[in-house]
PDB file of C-alpha atoms in Angstrom:
ATOM      1  CA  MET H  47      61.449  29.117   5.055  1.00 47.00           C
ATOM      2  CA  ALA H  48      64.499  28.970   7.305  1.00 59.00           C
ATOM      3  CA  VAL H  49      65.191  31.826   9.676  1.00 61.00           C
ATOM      4  CA  GLN H  50      67.558  34.338   8.148  1.00 88.00           C
ATOM      5  CA  HIS H  51      70.597  35.143  10.259  1.00 91.00           C
ATOM      6  CA  ARG H  52      71.937  38.675  10.493  1.00 95.00           C
ATOM      7  CA  PHE H  53      75.604  39.575  10.816  1.00 96.00           C
ATOM      8  CA  ALA H  54      77.659  42.732  11.112  1.00 98.00           C
ATOM      9  CA  GLY H  55      81.139  42.895   9.625  1.00 98.00           C
ATOM     10  CA  VAL H  56      83.849  45.539   9.910  1.00 98.00           C
ATOM     11  CA  VAL H  57      86.710  46.389   7.572  1.00 98.00           C
ATOM     12  CA  LEU H  58      89.340  48.828   8.772  1.00 98.00           C
ATOM     13  CA  VAL H  59      91.646  50.247   6.098  1.00 98.00           C
ATOM     14  CA  ASP H  60      95.106  51.524   6.970  1.00 96.00           C
ATOM     15  CA  PRO H  61      96.854  54.373   5.077  1.00 94.00           C
ATOM     16  CA  ARG H  62      98.536  51.852   2.746  1.00 94.00           C
ATOM     17  CA  GLY H  63      95.111  50.523   1.760  1.00 96.00           C
ATOM     18  CA  TRP H  64      95.586  47.235   3.598  1.00 97.00           C
ATOM     19  CA  LEU H  65      92.443  45.589   5.000  1.00 98.00           C
ATOM     20  CA  LEU H  66      91.981  44.237   8.516  1.00 98.00           C
ATOM     21  CA  LEU H  67      90.947  40.588   8.019  1.00 98.00           C
ATOM     22  CA  GLN H  68      90.517  37.604  10.298  1.00 98.00           C
ATOM     23  CA  GLU H  69      91.906  34.131   9.662  1.00 98.00           C
ATOM     24  CA  ARG H  70      89.233  31.819  11.068  1.00 97.00           C
ATOM     25  CA  ASP H  71      90.220  28.611  12.839  1.00 96.00           C
ATOM     26  CA  GLU H  72      88.669  25.147  12.485  1.00 96.00           C
ATOM     27  CA  HIS H  73      85.836  25.721  15.012  1.00 93.00           C
ATOM     28  CA  PRO H  74      83.144  27.892  13.321  1.00 89.00           C
ATOM     29  CA  ALA H  75      80.133  26.298  11.625  1.00 85.00           C
ATOM     30  CA  ILE H  76      80.500  28.811   8.792  1.00 88.00           C
ATOM     31  CA  ASP H  77      83.642  28.787   6.657  1.00 93.00           C
ATOM     32  CA  PRO H  78      86.220  27.239   9.013  1.00 94.00           C
ATOM     33  CA  ASP H  79      89.867  27.766   8.061  1.00 97.00           C
ATOM     34  CA  LYS H  80      89.049  30.709   5.774  1.00 97.00           C
ATOM     35  CA  TRP H  81      89.718  34.452   5.858  1.00 98.00           C
ATOM     36  CA  GLY H  82      86.896  36.890   6.478  1.00 98.00           C
ATOM     37  CA  LEU H  83      85.774  40.086   8.118  1.00 98.00           C
ATOM     38  CA  VAL H  84      85.890  40.853  11.801  1.00 98.00           C
ATOM     39  CA  GLY H  85      82.298  40.536  12.982  1.00 97.00           C
ATOM     40  CA  GLY H  86      79.551  38.101  13.732  1.00 95.00           C
ATOM     41  CA  HIS H  87      75.921  37.381  14.570  1.00 94.00           C
ATOM     42  CA  LEU H  88      73.633  40.035  15.962  1.00 97.00           C
ATOM     43  CA  ASP H  89      72.485  39.349  19.514  1.00 96.00           C
ATOM     44  CA  PRO H  90      68.706  39.132  20.103  1.00 95.00           C
ATOM     45  CA  GLY H  91      67.204  42.616  19.800  1.00 95.00           C
ATOM     46  CA  GLU H  92      70.487  44.107  18.560  1.00 97.00           C
ATOM     47  CA  ASP H  93      70.752  46.272  15.441  1.00 97.00           C
ATOM     48  CA  PHE H  94      73.543  46.172  12.858  1.00 98.00           C
ATOM     49  CA  ASP H  95      75.238  49.340  14.179  1.00 97.00           C
ATOM     50  CA  THR H  96      75.473  48.120  17.756  1.00 98.00           C
ATOM     51  CA  ALA H  97      76.704  44.696  16.647  1.00 98.00           C
ATOM     52  CA  ALA H  98      79.459  46.144  14.439  1.00 98.00           C
ATOM     53  CA  TYR H  99      81.014  48.124  17.302  1.00 98.00           C
ATOM     54  CA  ARG H 100      80.541  45.260  19.787  1.00 98.00           C
ATOM     55  CA  GLU H 101      82.044  42.603  17.512  1.00 98.00           C
ATOM     56  CA  LEU H 102      85.058  44.761  16.641  1.00 98.00           C
ATOM     57  CA  THR H 103      85.819  45.351  20.311  1.00 98.00           C
ATOM     58  CA  GLU H 104      85.163  41.736  21.383  1.00 98.00           C
ATOM     59  CA  GLU H 105      87.341  40.230  18.669  1.00 98.00           C
ATOM     60  CA  THR H 106      90.207  42.777  18.572  1.00 98.00           C
ATOM     61  CA  GLU H 107      90.016  45.077  21.630  1.00 98.00           C
ATOM     62  CA  ILE H 108      89.795  47.977  19.158  1.00 98.00           C
ATOM     63  CA  VAL H 109      87.345  50.558  20.443  1.00 97.00           C
ATOM     64  CA  VAL H 110      85.910  52.970  17.890  1.00 97.00           C
ATOM     65  CA  THR H 111      83.909  55.922  19.154  1.00 94.00           C
ATOM     66  CA  PRO H 112      80.247  56.090  18.085  1.00 94.00           C
ATOM     67  CA  GLY H 113      80.012  57.400  14.547  1.00 96.00           C
ATOM     68  CA  GLY H 114      83.539  56.219  13.752  1.00 97.00           C
ATOM     69  CA  LEU H 115      82.353  53.286  11.639  1.00 98.00           C
ATOM     70  CA  ALA H 116      80.536  54.145   8.426  1.00 98.00           C
ATOM     71  CA  PRO H 117      77.775  51.800   7.253  1.00 98.00           C
ATOM     72  CA  TRP H 118      78.715  50.813   3.711  1.00 98.00           C
ATOM     73  CA  ARG H 119      76.442  48.088   2.292  1.00 97.00           C
ATOM     74  CA  VAL H 120      74.252  45.142   3.249  1.00 97.00           C
ATOM     75  CA  PHE H 121      75.044  41.904   1.418  1.00 96.00           C
ATOM     76  CA  ASP H 122      73.064  38.706   1.001  1.00 94.00           C
ATOM     77  CA  VAL H 123      75.354  35.801   1.879  1.00 93.00           C
ATOM     78  CA  ASP H 124      74.764  32.169   0.928  1.00 90.00           C
ATOM     79  CA  HIS H 125      75.035  30.095   4.096  1.00 88.00           C
ATOM     80  CA  THR H 126      72.950  27.197   2.797  1.00 87.00           C
ATOM     81  CA  ASP H 127      75.809  24.769   3.504  1.00 86.00           C
ATOM     82  CA  ALA H 128      75.968  25.683   7.205  1.00 83.00           C
ATOM     83  CA  TYR H 129      72.460  26.946   8.044  1.00 85.00           C
ATOM     84  CA  GLY H 130      70.276  26.329   5.003  1.00 87.00           C
ATOM     85  CA  THR H 131      69.716  30.088   4.694  1.00 89.00           C
ATOM     86  CA  ILE H 132      70.602  33.160   2.715  1.00 92.00           C
ATOM     87  CA  ASP H 133      71.704  35.598   5.408  1.00 93.00           C
ATOM     88  CA  GLN H 134      72.369  39.323   5.625  1.00 95.00           C
ATOM     89  CA  MET H 135      75.658  40.959   6.504  1.00 97.00           C
ATOM     90  CA  ALA H 136      75.868  44.700   7.046  1.00 98.00           C
ATOM     91  CA  VAL H 137      79.401  45.918   6.384  1.00 98.00           C
ATOM     92  CA  TYR H 138      80.930  48.897   8.162  1.00 98.00           C
ATOM     93  CA  VAL H 139      84.182  50.572   7.161  1.00 98.00           C
ATOM     94  CA  ALA H 140      86.643  53.069   8.596  1.00 98.00           C
ATOM     95  CA  ALA H 141      90.106  54.410   7.931  1.00 97.00           C
ATOM     96  CA  THR H 142      92.612  53.771  10.691  1.00 96.00           C
ATOM     97  CA  ASP H 143      96.197  54.474  11.637  1.00 95.00           C
ATOM     98  CA  LEU H 144      96.336  51.290  13.731  1.00 97.00           C
ATOM     99  CA  THR H 145      98.836  48.514  12.952  1.00 97.00           C
ATOM    100  CA  ASP H 146      98.936  44.777  13.606  1.00 98.00           C
ATOM    101  CA  ALA H 147     100.596  45.546  16.950  1.00 98.00           C
ATOM    102  CA  ASP H 148      97.391  47.322  18.063  1.00 98.00           C
ATOM    103  CA  VAL H 149      95.166  44.305  17.359  1.00 98.00           C
ATOM    104  CA  VAL H 150      94.490  41.676  20.026  1.00 98.00           C
ATOM    105  CA  CYS H 151      93.105  38.507  18.443  1.00 98.00           C
ATOM    106  CA  HIS H 152      90.323  37.027  20.580  1.00 97.00           C
ATOM    107  CA  GLU H 153      88.770  34.888  17.845  1.00 95.00           C
ATOM    108  CA  GLY H 154      90.269  32.810  15.066  1.00 96.00           C
ATOM    109  CA  ARG H 155      93.949  32.219  14.336  1.00 97.00           C
ATOM    110  CA  ARG H 156      94.894  35.825  13.690  1.00 98.00           C
ATOM    111  CA  ILE H 157      93.536  39.234  12.773  1.00 98.00           C
ATOM    112  CA  VAL H 158      95.951  41.293  10.682  1.00 98.00           C
ATOM    113  CA  PHE H 159      96.142  43.951   7.999  1.00 98.00           C
ATOM    114  CA  VAL H 160      96.442  42.314   4.579  1.00 98.00           C
ATOM    115  CA  GLU H 161      97.660  43.828   1.317  1.00 97.00           C
ATOM    116  CA  PRO H 162      94.817  43.883  -1.263  1.00 97.00           C
ATOM    117  CA  PRO H 163      96.420  41.592  -3.899  1.00 97.00           C
ATOM    118  CA  VAL H 164      97.191  39.082  -1.152  1.00 98.00           C
ATOM    119  CA  ALA H 165      93.690  39.403   0.324  1.00 98.00           C
ATOM    120  CA  THR H 166      91.963  38.559  -2.945  1.00 96.00           C
ATOM    121  CA  GLY H 167      94.162  35.474  -3.322  1.00 97.00           C
ATOM    122  CA  LEU H 168      93.396  34.050   0.126  1.00 98.00           C
ATOM    123  CA  PRO H 169      90.811  31.323   0.748  1.00 98.00           C
ATOM    124  CA  LEU H 170      87.968  33.689   1.674  1.00 98.00           C
ATOM    125  CA  THR H 171      84.686  33.084   3.464  1.00 95.00           C
ATOM    126  CA  LYS H 172      81.554  33.128   1.309  1.00 93.00           C
ATOM    127  CA  ALA H 173      80.819  36.633   2.549  1.00 95.00           C
ATOM    128  CA  ALA H 174      84.365  37.925   1.991  1.00 97.00           C
ATOM    129  CA  GLU H 175      84.474  36.427  -1.533  1.00 96.00           C
ATOM    130  CA  VAL H 176      81.839  38.997  -2.479  1.00 96.00           C
ATOM    131  CA  ILE H 177      82.591  41.838  -0.057  1.00 98.00           C
ATOM    132  CA  VAL H 178      86.374  42.210  -0.424  1.00 98.00           C
ATOM    133  CA  PRO H 179      86.422  42.642  -4.241  1.00 98.00           C
ATOM    134  CA  ALA H 180      83.381  44.944  -4.095  1.00 98.00           C
ATOM    135  CA  LEU H 181      85.070  47.114  -1.477  1.00 98.00           C
ATOM    136  CA  LEU H 182      88.382  47.255  -3.343  1.00 98.00           C
ATOM    137  CA  ALA H 183      86.563  48.407  -6.512  1.00 97.00           C
ATOM    138  CA  SER H 184      84.601  51.112  -4.688  1.00 97.00           C
ATOM    139  CA  GLU H 185      85.076  54.852  -4.341  1.00 95.00           C
ATOM    140  CA  VAL H 186      84.626  54.320  -0.601  1.00 96.00           C
ATOM    141  CA  TYR H 187      87.829  52.256  -0.548  1.00 97.00           C
ATOM    142  CA  ALA H 188      89.729  54.910  -2.514  1.00 93.00           C
ATOM    143  CA  ALA H 189      88.704  57.500   0.078  1.00 94.00           C
ATOM    144  CA  LEU H 190      89.554  55.212   3.014  1.00 94.00           C
ATOM    145  CA  ARG H 191      93.056  54.542   1.785  1.00 85.00           C
ATOM    146  CA  ARG H 192      93.584  58.282   1.555  1.00 71.00           C
ATOM    147  CA  GLU H 193      94.786  58.218  -2.013  1.00 54.00           C
ATOM    148  CA  PRO H 194      93.126  59.590  -5.147  1.00 43.00           C
ATOM    149  CA  PRO H 195      90.658  57.311  -6.996  1.00 45.00           C
ATOM    150  CA  GLY H 196      92.348  55.354  -9.750  1.00 49.00           C
ATOM    151  CA  SER H 197      95.578  54.851  -7.799  1.00 47.00           C
ATOM    152  CA  PRO H 198      96.706  51.218  -7.827  1.00 49.00           C
ATOM    153  CA  PRO H 199      95.867  49.266  -4.638  1.00 48.00           C
TER     154      PRO H 199
END
């Protein structure tokens, strides 16, 4: 059996309920030219928590204090096209008051806050195809966007 890769992904949610997403460029082996989460592979010996904070800072220059990202769920992601494996992605979430002006894009074409109806219509990575709709339908998302559950996104 092929070695399973492990990834950490981060979704920040602004007060409007918009999601911080990354537009990937043509270079990655996985899902080039698609939209996905900020994040990436775990380094050898690294755990999901450490990787989530590291990846967020490396890719955006956003520094979140320890405990500021909440572990949400671990997803199995089909990367058989790129790696021949089903991989794991641990997803971390947090509410933020940051804006696009606070984000420095160090990977991909851009990293911006995206309105939920727009986000679900974008060409998403295999991971984001599953994660974004699941997050938007969750009580966790309702709490992050600081509006009562049942409010339209």
